[in-house]
Amino acid sequence: MRTDSSPGTLPAREHLPAGNAGTPVLDVVIPVYNEEKDLHPCVLRLHEHLTRTFPYAFRITIADNASTDSTPLVAARLEAEIPEVANFRLEQKGRGRALRTVWSASDAPILAYMDVDLSTDLNALLPLVAPLISGHSDLAIGSRLARTSRVVRGPKREFISRAYNMILRGSLQARFSDAQCGFKAIRRDVAQVLLPLVEDTGWFFDTEMLVLAERAGLRIHEVPVDWVDDPDSTVHIVKTATDDLKGVWRIGRALGTGSLPLDRLTRPFGDDPRDREIQDVPTGLARQLVGFCVVGGLSTLFYLLLYSGFRQFSGAQVANALALLVSAVANTAANRRLTFGVRGRGGAVRHQAQGLVVFGIGLALTSGSLAALNAATGNPAHSTEVAVLIAANLAATVLRFLLFRAWVFPDHQESGGSTVAAAHTPSSPSSTSFPTRTTTVPYRPDGPFPQRPAPYPSYDPYPTTQVRAGEAADGSWRDATMRLQPVRPHDTDPGDPR
């Protein structure tokens, strides 16, 4: 499955309009489970900080994960006392489940979350969400492992955190520095497309979301934070680490087989309005050149080994043809997977057939070189044959890359909507992706805060209605993602039917 050829189902990022009325710009979610002692001081401290420093309207949402103590009573009291506080009760545990549910129902254009212990210094909150408000980035994370971060925690947690992030970099090629810091934010238009692809409902939710976003080419902003470990944390380190390793294996397997439709998350080229007029922009040329050179170098070594082996019992032309045929099949498969990012079995036979045509061209070049050498010298030495074949293969390699890029694995830049399904009915709840869900949250006429949706258990997680990205429910075609709602009521888009 291609992850870099789609014209993009997300619109270009734009700066949110200025103003302080109507829908809150920021919705900070605090997932809690049996936090009756820490919840009240946490919310008060966060509310005071946002009131004093945040220049936009905001909301604090308490996401209660089926607490069994007095946490629901504390949350209800805070909601009654503070207008900017909302309370959301879930009857199932899981931090990932809480974030997906509340973020999917929120109408705020910027969605964030933080741990209830407030281990992260709140002065990092505005730098966290500012790149999302400005349209510069898609997601933002706090990092305890950045060089300028200041962290106070024991050696055990420090070792586990660094080891886990090393595993992510080694196995999933993650480039972000800190996957599990409880201090993150995301734009709502990105969340609407990304969250249905995230399967985990627990602590691995953060990592899975970041890996998929990074693989899809979304921009992740990192903020160094000051962080003090909570000695009373209720996180079970061993169980969490085990679940995380299982999640790493699952995501790695899904990425390897191409079962994740990451092309839903691609952005159009350029965020400047002038760049959106550009058509057929080449994508990934530098990366493809590096990958092709690496594969080509290994293929050449493989070819020479095969040629030397076949030459022991056959003539030069036969040995060359056999070696080139075997190495061409391996070369096409390697370039398909590693250089051009095509995963899954779809089109594999056609690609190999086209690769054999390219092989025929390479065979003509190398065979012609051998024929010319034999005509010139009569009985050339084996070292001379190898030298001529290396030169001929270099010329064939350049031609092979051009044919692969332009013919075998072209970048299909289509002007219409993507044909990737935006919603589907999985065969079982264990499917690797969730259906897309769009929740409309009505406004209350007496205040800027929306009415809360029905409780999570009433939500049908597997709707059967199917639409294609770019296709509205009435069959008309328009932008496949929901536009950000304006901060000021009069800042409306004439093209938006809402």
XYZ file of C-alpha atoms in Angstrom:
498
model
C 0.000 0.000 0.000
C 1.362 3.392 -0.935
C 1.677 5.928 1.847
C 3.128 8.819 -0.172
C 1.139 8.950 -3.396
C -2.220 10.258 -2.253
C -2.994 13.924 -2.962
C -4.099 14.157 0.662
C -7.439 13.924 2.421
C -6.518 16.505 5.059
C -6.760 20.169 4.107
C -3.755 22.447 4.370
C -3.140 23.710 7.900
C -4.350 27.223 8.622
C -3.985 29.604 11.550
C -7.076 29.645 13.745
C -8.919 32.968 13.667
C -8.323 35.289 16.593
C -11.099 35.903 19.096
C -12.456 34.760 22.418
C -16.090 33.877 21.902
C -18.149 30.864 21.022
C -16.524 27.453 20.942
C -13.441 26.987 23.175
C -10.223 26.871 21.210
C -8.557 24.410 23.598
C -10.059 21.356 25.278
C -7.729 19.887 27.914
C -8.729 16.337 28.868
C -7.672 14.859 32.217
C -8.189 11.069 32.226
C -8.626 9.777 35.781
C -9.201 6.495 37.564
C -9.706 6.576 41.349
C -8.064 9.989 41.752
C -10.289 11.416 44.483
C -7.350 13.057 46.274
C -5.506 14.632 43.337
C -8.389 15.608 41.060
C -9.673 18.692 42.891
C -6.317 20.469 43.399
C -5.246 19.518 39.883
C -8.275 21.070 38.201
C -8.100 24.204 40.345
C -4.430 24.709 39.568
C -4.906 24.088 35.843
C -7.938 26.378 35.665
C -6.093 29.166 37.444
C -3.133 28.826 35.098
C -5.252 28.859 31.934
C -7.328 31.801 33.167
C -4.180 33.774 33.874
C -2.039 32.888 30.841
C -4.068 31.412 27.982
C -5.341 34.060 25.499
C -8.179 31.938 24.048
C -11.350 30.374 25.378
C -10.736 26.952 26.889
C -12.416 23.968 28.485
C -11.176 21.388 30.994
C -12.799 17.983 30.549
C -12.536 15.321 33.244
C -12.657 11.855 31.665
C -13.532 9.401 34.423
C -12.458 5.833 33.547
C -15.012 3.877 35.615
C -13.659 5.034 38.975
C -14.903 3.095 41.996
C -14.092 5.691 44.684
C -15.513 9.185 45.136
C -13.844 10.549 41.983
C -17.223 10.923 40.160
C -18.553 13.053 43.029
C -15.470 15.284 42.971
C -15.752 15.671 39.203
C -19.453 16.532 39.415
C -18.763 19.134 42.081
C -16.032 20.753 39.993
C -18.337 20.856 36.981
C -21.013 22.592 39.020
C -18.628 25.123 40.534
C -16.499 26.080 37.504
C -18.184 26.965 34.178
C -15.117 25.964 32.140
C -15.070 22.423 33.553
C -16.955 19.510 31.964
C -17.317 15.974 33.288
C -17.436 12.847 31.156
C -18.052 9.403 32.669
C -17.028 6.147 30.981
C -18.013 2.736 32.304
C -14.850 1.092 30.941
C -11.224 1.559 31.919
C -8.461 2.608 29.563
C -6.715 5.932 29.055
C -6.725 5.499 25.294
C -10.455 4.746 25.304
C -11.108 7.896 27.353
C -9.058 10.137 25.059
C -10.598 8.720 21.884
C -14.131 9.132 23.244
C -13.753 12.687 24.539
C -11.628 13.926 21.664
C -14.063 12.468 19.120
C -16.973 14.279 20.791
C -15.205 17.591 21.380
C -15.896 20.638 19.228
C -12.670 22.448 20.159
C -10.188 22.812 17.280
C -7.230 22.014 19.580
C -7.380 18.910 21.774
C -4.892 18.195 24.547
C -4.462 15.962 27.552
C -2.299 15.807 30.659
C -1.922 13.515 33.640
C -3.828 14.348 36.785
C -0.666 14.558 38.904
C 0.507 17.577 36.850
C 4.058 16.262 36.813
C 4.756 18.511 33.819
C 5.289 22.208 34.474
C 2.232 24.046 33.156
C 4.409 26.772 31.631
C 4.941 24.352 28.743
C 1.219 24.246 27.892
C 1.095 27.383 25.733
C 4.272 26.426 23.792
C 2.691 22.994 23.315
C -0.499 24.206 21.638
C 0.830 27.355 19.929
C 2.190 25.499 16.830
C -1.204 23.813 16.429
C -3.101 27.085 16.705
C -0.771 28.761 14.195
C -1.163 25.901 11.714
C 2.528 25.005 11.805
C 2.140 21.468 13.201
C -0.392 18.647 13.421
C 0.523 17.160 16.798
C 2.620 18.352 19.739
C 4.220 16.387 22.547
C 6.105 17.202 25.703
C 9.524 15.552 25.867
C 11.356 14.594 29.051
C 14.306 13.314 27.003
C 15.151 16.529 25.167
C 18.527 18.043 26.061
C 17.029 21.144 27.645
C 14.393 19.273 29.658
C 14.762 19.159 33.425
C 13.542 15.913 34.931
C 13.434 14.665 38.508
C 12.794 10.921 38.761
C 14.412 7.739 39.981
C 16.950 5.708 37.987
C 14.481 2.849 37.462
C 11.931 4.973 35.614
C 14.690 6.805 33.765
C 16.133 3.526 32.480
C 12.715 2.142 31.476
C 11.764 5.329 29.631
C 14.996 5.544 27.665
C 15.024 1.813 26.899
C 11.440 1.962 25.625
C 12.170 4.871 23.315
C 15.294 3.097 22.040
C 13.094 0.108 21.194
C 10.741 2.376 19.273
C 13.594 3.918 17.303
C 15.135 0.539 16.550
C 11.973 -1.396 15.665
C 9.526 1.198 14.306
C 12.083 3.817 13.186
C 10.416 6.425 15.381
C 12.105 9.838 15.371
C 10.197 11.502 18.216
C 12.086 11.411 21.494
C 9.450 10.693 24.169
C 6.383 8.589 23.431
C 4.842 8.280 26.893
C 5.026 11.726 28.449
C 1.477 12.528 29.579
C 1.442 15.922 27.905
C 0.226 15.988 24.292
C -2.014 17.924 21.910
C -3.510 17.393 18.456
C -5.542 19.388 15.961
C -9.139 18.218 15.771
C -9.180 17.816 11.980
C -6.194 15.481 12.301
C -7.771 13.590 15.205
C -10.935 12.907 13.213
C -8.934 10.973 10.611
C -6.146 9.571 12.809
C -8.071 8.261 15.831
C -10.118 5.668 13.883
C -6.819 4.043 12.898
C -5.575 3.753 16.495
C -6.555 0.406 17.975
C -5.119 0.492 21.507
C -7.346 1.642 24.367
C -4.736 1.704 27.131
C -1.299 3.179 27.731
C 0.044 2.303 24.274
C -2.504 4.678 22.731
C 0.008 7.563 22.704
C 2.744 5.572 21.007
C 0.467 4.119 18.357
C -0.981 7.535 17.541
C 2.473 9.102 17.190
C 3.929 6.270 15.087
C 1.027 6.360 12.633
C 1.135 10.148 12.426
C 4.877 10.146 11.795
C 4.691 7.383 9.165
C 1.963 9.349 7.387
C 4.198 12.415 7.201
C 2.333 14.583 9.709
C 4.352 17.208 11.544
C 5.021 16.531 15.231
C 6.264 19.390 17.402
C 8.289 18.583 20.534
C 8.473 20.814 23.591
C 11.156 20.318 26.275
C 9.448 20.138 29.663
C 10.288 20.351 33.341
C 8.963 17.160 34.881
C 8.883 15.857 38.450
C 8.069 12.190 39.012
C 5.016 11.406 41.094
C 6.111 8.854 43.733
C 2.485 7.845 44.310
C 1.796 6.959 40.667
C -0.540 3.974 40.284
C 0.892 2.871 36.918
C 1.925 -0.808 36.913
C 5.300 -0.626 35.202
C 5.731 -4.316 34.353
C 2.221 -4.786 32.925
C 2.403 -1.505 31.034
C 5.803 -2.407 29.553
C 4.516 -5.828 28.487
C 1.440 -4.334 26.822
C 3.614 -1.744 25.104
C 5.926 -4.392 23.644
C 2.897 -6.285 22.346
C 1.684 -3.059 20.777
C 5.076 -2.443 19.141
C 4.920 -5.924 17.581
C 1.342 -5.376 16.354
C 2.097 -1.982 14.796
C 5.314 -3.219 13.228
C 3.461 -6.126 11.634
C 0.657 -3.846 10.383
C 3.139 -1.412 8.862
C 5.059 -4.265 7.268
C 1.965 -5.741 5.613
C 0.559 -2.371 4.549
C -2.801 -2.945 6.270
C -3.015 0.629 7.572
C -4.437 3.225 5.136
C -1.973 5.964 6.084
C -2.605 7.842 2.834
C -5.768 9.221 4.449
C -3.521 11.417 6.576
C -1.362 13.018 3.910
C -1.331 16.785 3.530
C -1.334 18.615 0.186
C 1.989 20.083 -0.909
C 2.663 23.349 0.865
C 0.516 25.245 3.327
C 0.945 28.591 1.607
C -2.066 29.277 -0.669
C 0.334 29.966 -3.556
C 1.783 26.451 -3.249
C -1.632 24.828 -3.633
C -1.666 25.825 -7.307
C 1.351 23.576 -7.988
C 0.493 20.279 -9.627
C 2.448 17.004 -9.974
C 5.100 17.831 -7.407
C 7.645 14.961 -7.144
C 7.541 13.340 -3.709
C 10.302 11.536 -1.879
C 12.934 11.765 -4.648
C 15.901 12.053 -2.274
C 14.701 9.197 -0.074
C 13.978 7.025 -3.110
C 17.435 7.682 -4.549
C 19.117 6.648 -1.308
C 16.974 3.524 -1.005
C 17.517 2.600 -4.637
C 21.279 3.017 -4.339
C 21.413 0.808 -1.256
C 19.261 -1.868 -2.893
C 21.224 -1.534 -6.118
C 24.556 -1.981 -4.347
C 23.355 -5.098 -2.559
C 21.797 -6.417 -5.784
C 25.067 -5.906 -7.645
C 26.968 -7.907 -5.041
C 24.290 -10.597 -5.181
C 24.467 -10.607 -8.988
C 28.271 -10.958 -9.018
C 28.136 -13.867 -6.582
C 25.524 -15.584 -8.729
C 27.450 -14.922 -11.922
C 30.656 -16.316 -10.459
C 28.773 -19.414 -9.326
C 26.952 -20.000 -12.619
C 30.158 -19.341 -14.581
C 31.687 -22.487 -13.121
C 29.452 -24.739 -15.189
C 28.148 -22.538 -18.031
C 29.243 -19.982 -20.545
C 29.428 -16.251 -19.931
C 26.130 -15.423 -21.683
C 24.138 -18.135 -19.869
C 25.689 -17.281 -16.491
C 24.948 -13.596 -17.022
C 21.323 -14.266 -18.005
C 20.639 -16.564 -15.035
C 22.343 -14.284 -12.514
C 20.570 -11.222 -13.849
C 17.182 -12.962 -13.823
C 17.420 -14.083 -10.182
C 18.853 -10.779 -8.974
C 16.233 -8.820 -10.967
C 13.360 -10.574 -9.166
C 14.983 -9.890 -5.796
C 15.789 -6.300 -6.822
C 12.198 -5.561 -7.880
C 10.807 -7.003 -4.631
C 13.281 -5.029 -2.517
C 12.677 -1.741 -4.353
C 8.924 -2.263 -4.218
C 9.002 -2.616 -0.446
C 11.906 -0.437 0.687
C 12.427 2.249 -1.950
C 8.925 3.045 -3.168
C 6.970 2.045 -0.042
C 4.553 -0.339 -1.757
C 3.249 -2.853 0.797
C 0.830 -5.713 0.599
C 0.297 -8.192 -2.244
C -1.836 -5.976 -4.448
C -0.192 -5.452 -7.839
C 2.854 -7.564 -6.919
C 2.541 -9.784 -10.010
C 2.174 -6.802 -12.328
C 5.168 -5.099 -10.723
C 7.296 -8.214 -11.164
C 6.198 -8.481 -14.807
C 7.174 -4.872 -15.415
C 10.397 -5.525 -13.543
C 11.167 -8.361 -15.940
C 10.780 -5.947 -18.838
C 13.311 -3.699 -17.133
C 15.419 -6.829 -16.641
C 15.271 -7.440 -20.389
C 16.649 -3.981 -21.037
C 19.433 -4.602 -18.523
C 20.099 -7.968 -20.114
C 20.428 -6.339 -23.521
C 22.928 -3.818 -22.147
C 25.070 -6.351 -20.297
C 24.868 -9.026 -22.994
C 25.725 -6.468 -25.628
C 28.721 -5.393 -23.555
C 29.930 -9.009 -23.285
C 29.424 -9.554 -27.001
C 31.399 -6.419 -27.795
C 34.162 -7.517 -25.411
C 34.397 -10.981 -26.994
C 34.436 -9.468 -30.471
C 37.264 -7.140 -29.478
C 39.547 -9.521 -27.557
C 38.450 -13.040 -28.526
C 39.103 -14.706 -25.133
C 38.948 -12.100 -22.340
C 40.065 -12.821 -18.784
C 37.475 -13.398 -16.103
C 38.483 -10.180 -14.288
C 37.997 -8.223 -17.506
C 34.518 -9.693 -17.942
C 33.607 -8.687 -14.393
C 34.897 -5.130 -14.915
C 32.876 -4.718 -18.124
C 29.767 -6.122 -16.460
C 30.134 -3.705 -13.531
C 30.266 -0.747 -15.936
C 27.297 -2.073 -17.904
C 25.320 -2.654 -14.725
C 25.944 0.902 -13.546
C 24.449 2.206 -16.779
C 21.552 -0.239 -16.481
C 21.005 0.836 -12.865
C 20.429 4.469 -13.811
C 17.957 3.434 -16.483
C 16.283 0.985 -14.074
C 15.658 3.728 -11.507
C 14.103 6.009 -14.093
C 11.843 3.220 -15.359
C 10.884 2.134 -11.842
C 9.950 5.667 -10.823
C 8.166 6.670 -14.011
C 6.587 3.374 -15.087
C 6.641 0.522 -12.563
C 5.971 2.526 -9.369
C 4.715 5.919 -10.555
C 3.361 8.599 -8.213
C -0.351 8.687 -9.066
C -1.293 12.300 -8.299
C -5.027 12.337 -8.831
C -7.080 15.483 -8.671
C -10.180 13.830 -7.335
C -10.953 12.409 -3.914
C -9.144 9.374 -2.653
C -10.871 6.059 -3.135
C -9.739 4.781 0.240
C -12.813 3.967 2.301
C -13.350 6.428 5.118
C -15.484 3.978 7.040
C -15.918 0.259 6.968
C -17.364 -2.648 8.855
C -14.606 -4.771 10.339
C -15.096 -8.490 10.677
C -14.411 -8.434 14.395
C -13.626 -5.972 17.176
C -10.002 -7.021 16.947
C -9.613 -5.456 13.524
C -6.553 -3.278 13.081
C -8.523 -0.088 12.467
C -11.578 1.640 13.820
C -14.348 3.092 11.653
C -14.443 6.777 11.137
C -16.837 8.477 13.492
C -18.148 12.006 13.213
C -19.958 13.490 16.207
C -21.947 16.693 15.998
C -22.066 18.570 19.287
C -24.884 21.137 19.522
C -24.447 24.518 21.162
C -26.323 25.725 24.225
C -27.881 29.097 23.602
C -27.006 30.288 27.111
C -23.260 29.640 26.984
C -20.232 28.906 24.822
C -19.917 25.274 25.900
C -21.532 22.454 23.930
C -23.893 19.871 25.241
C -22.201 16.588 26.041
C -23.059 13.615 23.815
C -24.701 10.426 24.965
C -22.602 8.132 27.193
C -19.999 6.019 25.443
C -21.781 2.633 25.822
C -24.659 3.840 23.656
C -22.299 4.522 20.766
C -22.399 1.832 18.080
C -18.706 1.233 17.317
C -19.294 -0.487 13.996
C -21.633 1.511 11.761
C -22.368 -0.078 8.427
C -22.744 3.094 6.340
C -19.844 3.402 3.939
C -18.671 6.537 2.199
C -15.529 7.329 0.309
C -13.149 10.037 1.368
C -14.372 13.223 -0.256
C -17.981 12.015 -0.569
C -20.688 13.453 1.651
C -23.606 11.463 3.043
C -25.945 12.898 0.417
C -23.711 11.630 -2.392
C -22.203 15.000 -3.281
C -18.446 15.506 -3.319
C -16.654 17.921 -1.072
C -13.719 18.061 1.332
C -13.572 14.757 3.221
C -12.586 16.247 6.582
C -14.550 18.526 8.850
C -13.379 22.111 8.816
C -12.350 23.784 12.051
C -15.241 25.657 13.559
C -14.544 29.405 13.781
C -13.809 30.969 17.131
C -16.007 33.942 16.379
C -19.578 33.132 15.328
C -19.434 35.545 12.392
C -16.227 33.998 10.961
C -18.015 31.507 8.733
C -16.998 29.841 5.529
C -19.561 30.434 2.766
C -18.707 27.021 1.349
C -19.441 25.247 4.615
C -23.030 23.943 4.657
C -23.137 24.075 8.425
